[in-house]
Backbone as CSV, one residue per row, in Angstrom:
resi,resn,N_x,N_y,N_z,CA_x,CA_y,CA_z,C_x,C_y,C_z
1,UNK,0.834,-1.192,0.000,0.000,0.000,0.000,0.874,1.248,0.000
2,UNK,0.617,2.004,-0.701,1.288,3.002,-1.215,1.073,4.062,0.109
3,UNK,2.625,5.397,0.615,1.713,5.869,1.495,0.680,7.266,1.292
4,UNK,0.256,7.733,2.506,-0.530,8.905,1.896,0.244,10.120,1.714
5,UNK,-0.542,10.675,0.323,0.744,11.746,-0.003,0.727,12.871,1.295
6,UNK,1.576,13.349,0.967,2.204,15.106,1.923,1.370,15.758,1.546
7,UNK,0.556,16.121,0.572,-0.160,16.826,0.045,-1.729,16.626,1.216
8,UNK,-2.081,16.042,0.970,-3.508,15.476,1.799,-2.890,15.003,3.460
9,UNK,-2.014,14.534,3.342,-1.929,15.039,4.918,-1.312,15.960,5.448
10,UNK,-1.138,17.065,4.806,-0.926,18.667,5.161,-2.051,19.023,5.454
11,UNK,-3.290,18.656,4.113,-4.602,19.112,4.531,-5.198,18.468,5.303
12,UNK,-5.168,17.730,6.270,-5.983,17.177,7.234,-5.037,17.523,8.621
13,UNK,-3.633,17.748,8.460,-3.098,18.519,9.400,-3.815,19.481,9.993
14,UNK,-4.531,20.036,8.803,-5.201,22.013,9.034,-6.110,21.464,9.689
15,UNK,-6.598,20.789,9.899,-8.164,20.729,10.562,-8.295,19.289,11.135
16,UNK,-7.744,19.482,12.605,-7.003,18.148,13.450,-8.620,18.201,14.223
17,UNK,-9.194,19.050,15.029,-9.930,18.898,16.023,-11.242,18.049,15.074
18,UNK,-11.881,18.501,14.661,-13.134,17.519,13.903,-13.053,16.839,12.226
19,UNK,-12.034,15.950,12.055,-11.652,15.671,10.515,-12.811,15.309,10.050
20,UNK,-14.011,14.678,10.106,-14.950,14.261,9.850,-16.467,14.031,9.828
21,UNK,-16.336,15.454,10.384,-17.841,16.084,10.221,-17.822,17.466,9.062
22,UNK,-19.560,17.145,9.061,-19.644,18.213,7.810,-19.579,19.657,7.331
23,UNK,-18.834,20.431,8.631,-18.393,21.365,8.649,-16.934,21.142,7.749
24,UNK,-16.174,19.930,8.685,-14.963,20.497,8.076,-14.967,19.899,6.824
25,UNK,-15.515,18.855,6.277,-15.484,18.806,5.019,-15.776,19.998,3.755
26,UNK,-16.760,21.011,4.252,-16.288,22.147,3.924,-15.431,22.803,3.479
27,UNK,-14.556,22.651,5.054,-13.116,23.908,4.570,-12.416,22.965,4.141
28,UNK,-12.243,21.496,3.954,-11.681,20.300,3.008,-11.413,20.644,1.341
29,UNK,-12.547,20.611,1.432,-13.497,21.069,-0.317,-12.633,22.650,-0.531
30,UNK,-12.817,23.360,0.189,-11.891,24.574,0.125,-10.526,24.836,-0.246
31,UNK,-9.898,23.664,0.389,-8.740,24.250,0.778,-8.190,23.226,-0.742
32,UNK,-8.994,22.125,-0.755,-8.371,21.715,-2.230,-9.123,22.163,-3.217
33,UNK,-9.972,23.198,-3.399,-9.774,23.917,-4.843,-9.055,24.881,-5.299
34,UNK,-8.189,25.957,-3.509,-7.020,25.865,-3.487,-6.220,25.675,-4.154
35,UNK,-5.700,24.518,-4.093,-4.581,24.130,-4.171,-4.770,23.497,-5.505
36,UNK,-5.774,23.256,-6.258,-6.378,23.009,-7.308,-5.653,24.430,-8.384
37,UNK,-6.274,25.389,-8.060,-5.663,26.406,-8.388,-4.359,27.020,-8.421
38,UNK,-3.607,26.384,-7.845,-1.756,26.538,-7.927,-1.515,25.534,-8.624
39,UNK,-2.250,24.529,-8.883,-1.263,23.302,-9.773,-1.849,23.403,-10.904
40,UNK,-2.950,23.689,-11.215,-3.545,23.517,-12.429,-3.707,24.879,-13.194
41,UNK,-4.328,24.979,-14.834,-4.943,25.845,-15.088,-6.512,26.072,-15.123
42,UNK,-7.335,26.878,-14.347,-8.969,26.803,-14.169,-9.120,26.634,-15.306
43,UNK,-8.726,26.694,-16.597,-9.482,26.424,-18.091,-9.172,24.959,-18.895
44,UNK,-8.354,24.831,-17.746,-7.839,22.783,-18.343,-8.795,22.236,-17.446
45,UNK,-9.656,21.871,-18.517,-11.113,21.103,-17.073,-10.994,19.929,-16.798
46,UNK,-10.493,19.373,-17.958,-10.583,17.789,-17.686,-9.395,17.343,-16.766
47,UNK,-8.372,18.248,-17.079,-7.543,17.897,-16.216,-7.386,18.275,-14.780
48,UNK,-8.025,19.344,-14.473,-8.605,19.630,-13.382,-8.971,18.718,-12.553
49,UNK,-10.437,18.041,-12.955,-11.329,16.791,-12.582,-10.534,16.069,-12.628
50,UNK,-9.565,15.460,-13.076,-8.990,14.248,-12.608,-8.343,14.310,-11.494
51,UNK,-7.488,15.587,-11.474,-6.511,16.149,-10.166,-7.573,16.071,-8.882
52,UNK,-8.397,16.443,-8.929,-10.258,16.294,-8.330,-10.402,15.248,-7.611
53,UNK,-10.317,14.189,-8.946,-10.552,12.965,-7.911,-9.620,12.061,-7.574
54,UNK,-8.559,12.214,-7.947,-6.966,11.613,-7.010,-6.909,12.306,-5.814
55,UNK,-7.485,13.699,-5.711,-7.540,14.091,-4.254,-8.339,13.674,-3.215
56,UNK,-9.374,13.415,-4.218,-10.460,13.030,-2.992,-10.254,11.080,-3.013
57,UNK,-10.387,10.605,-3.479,-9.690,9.245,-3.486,-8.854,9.329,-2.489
58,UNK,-7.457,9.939,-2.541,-6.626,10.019,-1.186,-6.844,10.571,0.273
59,UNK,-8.208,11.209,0.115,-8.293,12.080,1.026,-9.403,10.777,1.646
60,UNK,-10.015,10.144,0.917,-10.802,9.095,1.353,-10.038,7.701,1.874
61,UNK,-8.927,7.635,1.304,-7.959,6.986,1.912,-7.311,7.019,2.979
62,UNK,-7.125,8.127,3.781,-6.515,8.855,4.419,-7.658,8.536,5.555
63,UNK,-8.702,9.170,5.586,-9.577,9.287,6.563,-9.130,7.529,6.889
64,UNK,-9.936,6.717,6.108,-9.742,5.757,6.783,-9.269,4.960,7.103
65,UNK,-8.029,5.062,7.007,-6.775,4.320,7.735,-6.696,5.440,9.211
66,UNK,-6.697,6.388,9.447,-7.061,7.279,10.958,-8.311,6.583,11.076
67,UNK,-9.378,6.146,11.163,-10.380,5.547,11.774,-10.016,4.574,12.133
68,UNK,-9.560,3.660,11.092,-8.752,2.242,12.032,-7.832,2.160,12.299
69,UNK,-7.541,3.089,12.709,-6.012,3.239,13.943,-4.660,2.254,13.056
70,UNK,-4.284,2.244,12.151,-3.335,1.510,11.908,-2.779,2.390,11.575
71,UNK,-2.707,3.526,10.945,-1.169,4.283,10.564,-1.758,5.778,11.497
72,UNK,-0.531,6.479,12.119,-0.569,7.413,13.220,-1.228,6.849,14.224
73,UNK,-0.465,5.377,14.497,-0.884,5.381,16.049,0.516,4.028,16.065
74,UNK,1.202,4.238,17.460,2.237,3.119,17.884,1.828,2.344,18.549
75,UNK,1.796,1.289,18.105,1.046,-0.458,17.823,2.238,-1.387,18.626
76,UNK,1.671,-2.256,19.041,2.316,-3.190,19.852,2.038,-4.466,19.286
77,UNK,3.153,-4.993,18.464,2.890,-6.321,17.553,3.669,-7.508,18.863
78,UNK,3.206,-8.774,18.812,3.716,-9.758,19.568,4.023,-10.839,18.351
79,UNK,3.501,-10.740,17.006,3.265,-12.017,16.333,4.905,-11.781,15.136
80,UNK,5.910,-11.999,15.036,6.703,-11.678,14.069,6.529,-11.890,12.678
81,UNK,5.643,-12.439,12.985,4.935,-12.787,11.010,4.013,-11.966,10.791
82,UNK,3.317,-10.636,11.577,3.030,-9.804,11.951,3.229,-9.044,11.325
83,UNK,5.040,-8.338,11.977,5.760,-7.378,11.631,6.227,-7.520,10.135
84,UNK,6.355,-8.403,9.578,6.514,-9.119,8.474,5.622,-8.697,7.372
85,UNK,4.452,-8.876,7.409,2.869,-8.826,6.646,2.736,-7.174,6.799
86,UNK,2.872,-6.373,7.865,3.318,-4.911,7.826,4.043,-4.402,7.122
87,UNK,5.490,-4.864,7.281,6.727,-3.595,6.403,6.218,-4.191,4.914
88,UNK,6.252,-5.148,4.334,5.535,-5.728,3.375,4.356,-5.083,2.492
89,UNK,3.829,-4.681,3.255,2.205,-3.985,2.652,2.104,-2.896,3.219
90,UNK,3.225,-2.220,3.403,3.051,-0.349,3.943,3.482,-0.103,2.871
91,UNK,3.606,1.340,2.658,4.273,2.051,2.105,5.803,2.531,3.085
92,UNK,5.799,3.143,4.381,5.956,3.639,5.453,6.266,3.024,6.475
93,UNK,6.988,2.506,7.146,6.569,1.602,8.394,8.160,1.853,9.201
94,UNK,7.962,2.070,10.409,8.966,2.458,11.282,8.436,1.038,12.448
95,UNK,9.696,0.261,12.792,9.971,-0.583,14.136,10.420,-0.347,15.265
96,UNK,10.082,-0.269,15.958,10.762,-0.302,17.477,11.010,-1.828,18.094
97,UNK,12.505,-2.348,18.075,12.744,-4.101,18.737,13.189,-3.178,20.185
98,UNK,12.722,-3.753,21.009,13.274,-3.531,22.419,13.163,-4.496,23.358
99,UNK,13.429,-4.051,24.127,13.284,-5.066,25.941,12.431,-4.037,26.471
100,UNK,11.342,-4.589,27.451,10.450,-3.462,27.925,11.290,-3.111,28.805
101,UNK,11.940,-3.888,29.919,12.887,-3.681,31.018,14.083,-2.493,30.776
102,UNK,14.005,-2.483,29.439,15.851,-1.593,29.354,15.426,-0.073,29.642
103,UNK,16.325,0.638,30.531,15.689,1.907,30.025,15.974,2.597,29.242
104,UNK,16.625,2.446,28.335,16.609,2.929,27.063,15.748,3.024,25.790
105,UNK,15.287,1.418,26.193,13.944,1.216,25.367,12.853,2.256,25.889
106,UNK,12.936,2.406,27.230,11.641,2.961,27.349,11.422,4.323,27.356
107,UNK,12.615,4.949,26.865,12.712,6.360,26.730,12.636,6.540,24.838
108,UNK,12.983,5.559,23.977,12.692,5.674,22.920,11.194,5.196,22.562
109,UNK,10.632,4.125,23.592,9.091,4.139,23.131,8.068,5.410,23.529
110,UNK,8.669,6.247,24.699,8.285,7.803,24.941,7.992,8.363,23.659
111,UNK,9.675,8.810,22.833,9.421,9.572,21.866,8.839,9.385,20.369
112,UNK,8.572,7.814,20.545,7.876,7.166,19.234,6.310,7.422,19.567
113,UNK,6.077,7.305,21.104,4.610,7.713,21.322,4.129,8.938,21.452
114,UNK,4.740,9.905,21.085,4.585,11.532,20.919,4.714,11.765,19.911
115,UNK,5.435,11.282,18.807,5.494,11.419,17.035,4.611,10.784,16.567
116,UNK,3.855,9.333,16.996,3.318,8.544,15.667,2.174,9.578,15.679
117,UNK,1.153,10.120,16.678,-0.573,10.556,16.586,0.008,11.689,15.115
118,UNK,0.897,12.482,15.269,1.046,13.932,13.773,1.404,13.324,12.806
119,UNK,1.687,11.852,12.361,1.952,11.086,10.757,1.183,9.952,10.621
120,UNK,-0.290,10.523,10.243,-1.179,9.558,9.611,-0.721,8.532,8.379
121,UNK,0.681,9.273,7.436,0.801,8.647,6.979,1.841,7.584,7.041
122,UNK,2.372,7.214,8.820,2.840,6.271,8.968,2.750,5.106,9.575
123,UNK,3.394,4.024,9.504,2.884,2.881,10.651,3.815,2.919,11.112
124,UNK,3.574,2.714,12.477,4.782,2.944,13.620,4.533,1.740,15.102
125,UNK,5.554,0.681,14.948,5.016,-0.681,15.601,6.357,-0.902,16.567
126,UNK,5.932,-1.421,17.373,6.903,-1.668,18.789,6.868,-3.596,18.667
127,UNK,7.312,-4.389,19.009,7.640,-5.636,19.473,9.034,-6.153,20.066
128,UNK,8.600,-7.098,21.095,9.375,-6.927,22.001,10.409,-8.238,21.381
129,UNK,12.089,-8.247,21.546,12.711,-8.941,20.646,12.644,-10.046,20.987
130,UNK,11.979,-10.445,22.372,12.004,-12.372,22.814,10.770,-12.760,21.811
131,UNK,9.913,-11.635,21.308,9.115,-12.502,20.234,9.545,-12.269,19.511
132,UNK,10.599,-11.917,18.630,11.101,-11.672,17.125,12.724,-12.591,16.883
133,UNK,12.629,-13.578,17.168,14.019,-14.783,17.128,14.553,-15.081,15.619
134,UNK,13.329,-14.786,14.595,14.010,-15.081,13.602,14.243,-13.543,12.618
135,UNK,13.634,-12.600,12.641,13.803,-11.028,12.586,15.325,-10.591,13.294
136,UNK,15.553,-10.366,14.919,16.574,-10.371,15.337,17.981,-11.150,14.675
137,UNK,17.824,-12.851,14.387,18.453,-12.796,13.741,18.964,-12.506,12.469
138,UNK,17.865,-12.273,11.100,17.694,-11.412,10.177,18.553,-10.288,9.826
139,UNK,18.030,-9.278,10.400,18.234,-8.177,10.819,19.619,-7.827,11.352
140,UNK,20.362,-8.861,12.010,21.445,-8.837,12.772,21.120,-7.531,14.028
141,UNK,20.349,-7.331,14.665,20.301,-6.952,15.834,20.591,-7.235,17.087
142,UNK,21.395,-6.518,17.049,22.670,-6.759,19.120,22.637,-5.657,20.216
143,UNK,22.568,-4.537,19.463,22.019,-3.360,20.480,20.183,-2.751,20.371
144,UNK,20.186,-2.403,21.613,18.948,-2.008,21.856,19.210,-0.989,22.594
145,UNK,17.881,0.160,21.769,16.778,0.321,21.453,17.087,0.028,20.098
146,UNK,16.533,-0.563,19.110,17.071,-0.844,18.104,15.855,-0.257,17.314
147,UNK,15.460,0.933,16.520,14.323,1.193,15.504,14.831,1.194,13.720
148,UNK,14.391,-0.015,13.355,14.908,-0.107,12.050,13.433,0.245,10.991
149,UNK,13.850,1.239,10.017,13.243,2.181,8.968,12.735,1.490,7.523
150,UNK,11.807,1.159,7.103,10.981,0.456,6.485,10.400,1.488,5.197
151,UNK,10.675,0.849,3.760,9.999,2.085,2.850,9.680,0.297,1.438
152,UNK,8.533,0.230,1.298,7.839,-0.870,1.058,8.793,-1.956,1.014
153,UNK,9.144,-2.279,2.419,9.154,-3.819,2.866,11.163,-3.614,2.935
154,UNK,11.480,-2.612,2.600,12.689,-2.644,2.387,13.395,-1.736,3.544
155,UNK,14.131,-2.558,3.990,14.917,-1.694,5.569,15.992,-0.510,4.979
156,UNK,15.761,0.821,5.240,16.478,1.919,4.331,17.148,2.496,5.661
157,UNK,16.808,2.615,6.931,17.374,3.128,7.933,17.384,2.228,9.379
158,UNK,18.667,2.484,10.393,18.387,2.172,11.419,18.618,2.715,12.554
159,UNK,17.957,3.166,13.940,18.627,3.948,14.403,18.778,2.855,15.970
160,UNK,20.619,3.120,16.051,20.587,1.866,16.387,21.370,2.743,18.522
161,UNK,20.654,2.204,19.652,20.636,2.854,21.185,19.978,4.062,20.568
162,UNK,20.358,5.787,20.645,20.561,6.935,20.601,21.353,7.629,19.427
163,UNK,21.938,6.704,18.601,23.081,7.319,17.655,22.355,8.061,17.012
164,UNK,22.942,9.180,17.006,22.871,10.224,15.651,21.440,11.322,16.272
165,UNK,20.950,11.090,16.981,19.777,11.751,17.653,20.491,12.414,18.519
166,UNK,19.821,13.866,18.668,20.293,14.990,19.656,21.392,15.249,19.875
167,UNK,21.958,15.899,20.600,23.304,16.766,20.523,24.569,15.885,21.588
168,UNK,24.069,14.721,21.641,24.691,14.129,22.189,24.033,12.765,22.092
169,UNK,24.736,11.101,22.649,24.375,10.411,22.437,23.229,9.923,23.965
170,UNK,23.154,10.837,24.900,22.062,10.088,25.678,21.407,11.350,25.898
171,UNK,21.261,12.347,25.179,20.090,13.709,25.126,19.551,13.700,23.848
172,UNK,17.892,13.457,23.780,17.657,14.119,22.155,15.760,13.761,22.454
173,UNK,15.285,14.550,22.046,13.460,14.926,21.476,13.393,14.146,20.754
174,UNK,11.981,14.478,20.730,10.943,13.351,20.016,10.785,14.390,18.614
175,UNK,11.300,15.918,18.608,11.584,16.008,17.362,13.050,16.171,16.489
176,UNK,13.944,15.186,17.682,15.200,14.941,16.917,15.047,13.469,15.810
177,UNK,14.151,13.164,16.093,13.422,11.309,16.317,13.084,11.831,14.741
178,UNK,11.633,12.906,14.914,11.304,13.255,13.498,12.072,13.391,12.379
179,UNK,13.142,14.537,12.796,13.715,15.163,11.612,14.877,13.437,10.950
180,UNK,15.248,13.070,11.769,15.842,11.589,11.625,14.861,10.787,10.539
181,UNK,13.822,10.624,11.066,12.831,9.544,10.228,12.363,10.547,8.961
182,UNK,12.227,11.734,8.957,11.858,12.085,7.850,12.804,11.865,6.636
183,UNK,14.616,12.560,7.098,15.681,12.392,6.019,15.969,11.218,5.629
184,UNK,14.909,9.803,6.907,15.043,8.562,6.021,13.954,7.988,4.793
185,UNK,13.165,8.981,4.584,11.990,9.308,3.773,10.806,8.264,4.354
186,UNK,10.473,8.536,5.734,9.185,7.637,5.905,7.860,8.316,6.996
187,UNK,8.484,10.186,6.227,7.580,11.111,7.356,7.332,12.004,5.720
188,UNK,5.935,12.633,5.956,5.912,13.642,5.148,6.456,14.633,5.096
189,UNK,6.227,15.646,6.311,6.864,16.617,6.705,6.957,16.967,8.166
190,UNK,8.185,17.780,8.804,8.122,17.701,9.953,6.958,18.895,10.472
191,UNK,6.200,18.313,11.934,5.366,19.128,12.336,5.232,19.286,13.675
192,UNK,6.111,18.526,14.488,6.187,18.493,15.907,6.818,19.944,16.014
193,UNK,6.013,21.074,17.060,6.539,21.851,18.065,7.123,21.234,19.322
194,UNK,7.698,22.441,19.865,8.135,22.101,21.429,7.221,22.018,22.473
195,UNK,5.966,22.291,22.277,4.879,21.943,22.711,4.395,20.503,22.745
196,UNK,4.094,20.426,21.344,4.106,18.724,21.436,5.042,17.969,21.951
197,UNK,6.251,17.895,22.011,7.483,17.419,22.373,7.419,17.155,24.311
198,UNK,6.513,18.136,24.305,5.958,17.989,25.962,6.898,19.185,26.825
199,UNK,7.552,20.360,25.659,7.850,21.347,26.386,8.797,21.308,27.062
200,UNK,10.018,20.643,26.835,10.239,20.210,28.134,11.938,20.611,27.562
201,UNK,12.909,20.463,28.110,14.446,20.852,27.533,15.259,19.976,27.653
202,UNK,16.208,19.315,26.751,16.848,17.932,26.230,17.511,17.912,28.027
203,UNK,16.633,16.775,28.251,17.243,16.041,29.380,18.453,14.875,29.256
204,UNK,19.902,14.893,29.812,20.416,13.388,29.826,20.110,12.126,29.939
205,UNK,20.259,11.163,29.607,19.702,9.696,29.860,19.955,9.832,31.246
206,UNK,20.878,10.113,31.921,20.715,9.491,33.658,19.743,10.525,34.546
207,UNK,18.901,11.104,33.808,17.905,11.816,34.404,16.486,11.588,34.249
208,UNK,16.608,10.263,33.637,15.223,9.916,33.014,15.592,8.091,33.393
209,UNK,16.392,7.374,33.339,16.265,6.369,33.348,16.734,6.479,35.104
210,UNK,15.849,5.608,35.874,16.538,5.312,37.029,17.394,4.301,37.618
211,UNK,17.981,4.832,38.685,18.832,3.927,39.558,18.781,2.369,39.181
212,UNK,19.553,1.595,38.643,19.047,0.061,39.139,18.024,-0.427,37.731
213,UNK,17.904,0.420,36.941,17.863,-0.156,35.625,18.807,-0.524,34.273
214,UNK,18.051,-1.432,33.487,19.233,-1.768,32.819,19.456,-0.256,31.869
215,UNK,20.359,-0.035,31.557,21.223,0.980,31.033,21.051,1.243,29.747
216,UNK,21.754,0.026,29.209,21.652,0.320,27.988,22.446,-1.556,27.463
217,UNK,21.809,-1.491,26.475,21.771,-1.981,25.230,22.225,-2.668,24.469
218,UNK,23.474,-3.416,24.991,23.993,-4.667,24.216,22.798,-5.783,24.399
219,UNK,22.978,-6.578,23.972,21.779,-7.441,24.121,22.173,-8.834,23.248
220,UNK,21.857,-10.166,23.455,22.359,-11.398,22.908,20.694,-11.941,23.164
């Protein structure tokens, strides 16, 4: 499945509080004749109408994959043939392999659960690696938090503990996370504020993981 364009989920960006009542379908209808009008010429009709209904086709697409919660929302797979039948038939698809116990994992399933709700057009899935034995080995995965980057069925990125996120290797946001997954092409565009991010100012890992947890991330 192909994912949803940037285009249509910009426009459903604009109008987050009620996507699906008949008000906002309204300013929907609006905002893509719009944009109808920057790509096209109003006197090319036919071609117009087609641009017409690839929008609304996607825009009907769009809605309902957000109704059934499968893309913009972080999913908890247990079945590895699962995760499998996913990267496979996305367009999009971001993994999280972890240990629930590590705290590392659980500071990267934080910032995966503050990014997936703003990218409808992604799937974004957590499983834990004692169910993934033949993936892990696959994959060759040894450190954890391990989130490996999915663009139809094909692994294009990995981001493997903290590397390469935030200004250091145990400080970084949930929109260092974004701008990361987007330059691996499996975000439309970035849209997280510091608001969403929960406001808050790049904390160290030993200020978030406590005393007497596991640390970090080798893993066999």
């Amino acid at each position: 499945m192909p994912p949803i364009s940037p285009t249509i989920s910009s426009i459903l960006d604009s109008h987050p509080s009620n996507p699906d009542t008949s008000e906002t379908d309204i300013d929907i209808d609006s905002d893509i004749d719009n944009l109808l009008d920057t790509e096209t010429d109003p006197t090319e009709t036919a071609l117009r109408e087609h641009r017409l209904q690839q929008l609304h086709s996607e825009l009907s697409r769009a809605r309902d994959l957000r109704r059934d919660k499968t893309h913009g929302s972080y999913v908890e797979v247990t079945d590895e043939k699962e995760v499998l039948e996913i990267t496979t038939g996305t367009g999009w698809c971001v993994v999280h392999f972890l240990k629930p116990e590590f705290g590392r994992c659980a500071v990267m399933d934080g910032k995966i659960e503050a990014l997936a709700p703003h990218h409808i057009e992604t799937r974004f899935l957590r499983i834990n690696v004692e169910n993934a034995p033949f993936l892990v080995a696959k994959l060759k995965i040894q450190v954890l938090p391990c989130v490996i980057v999915f663009v139809d069925g094909i692994s294009v990125d990995r981001i493997i503990g903290f590397e390469g996120l935030g200004y250091s290797e145990d400080t970084f946001t949930a929109r260092d996370l974004e701008a990361r997954l987007l330059k691996a092409g499996v975000l439309a565009r970035l849209k997280l504020s510091r608001l969403d991010d929960g406001g808050e100012p790049r904390q160290r890992l030993d200020e978030v993981v406590h005393d007497g947890e596991e640390d970090d991330d080798d893993w066999d």
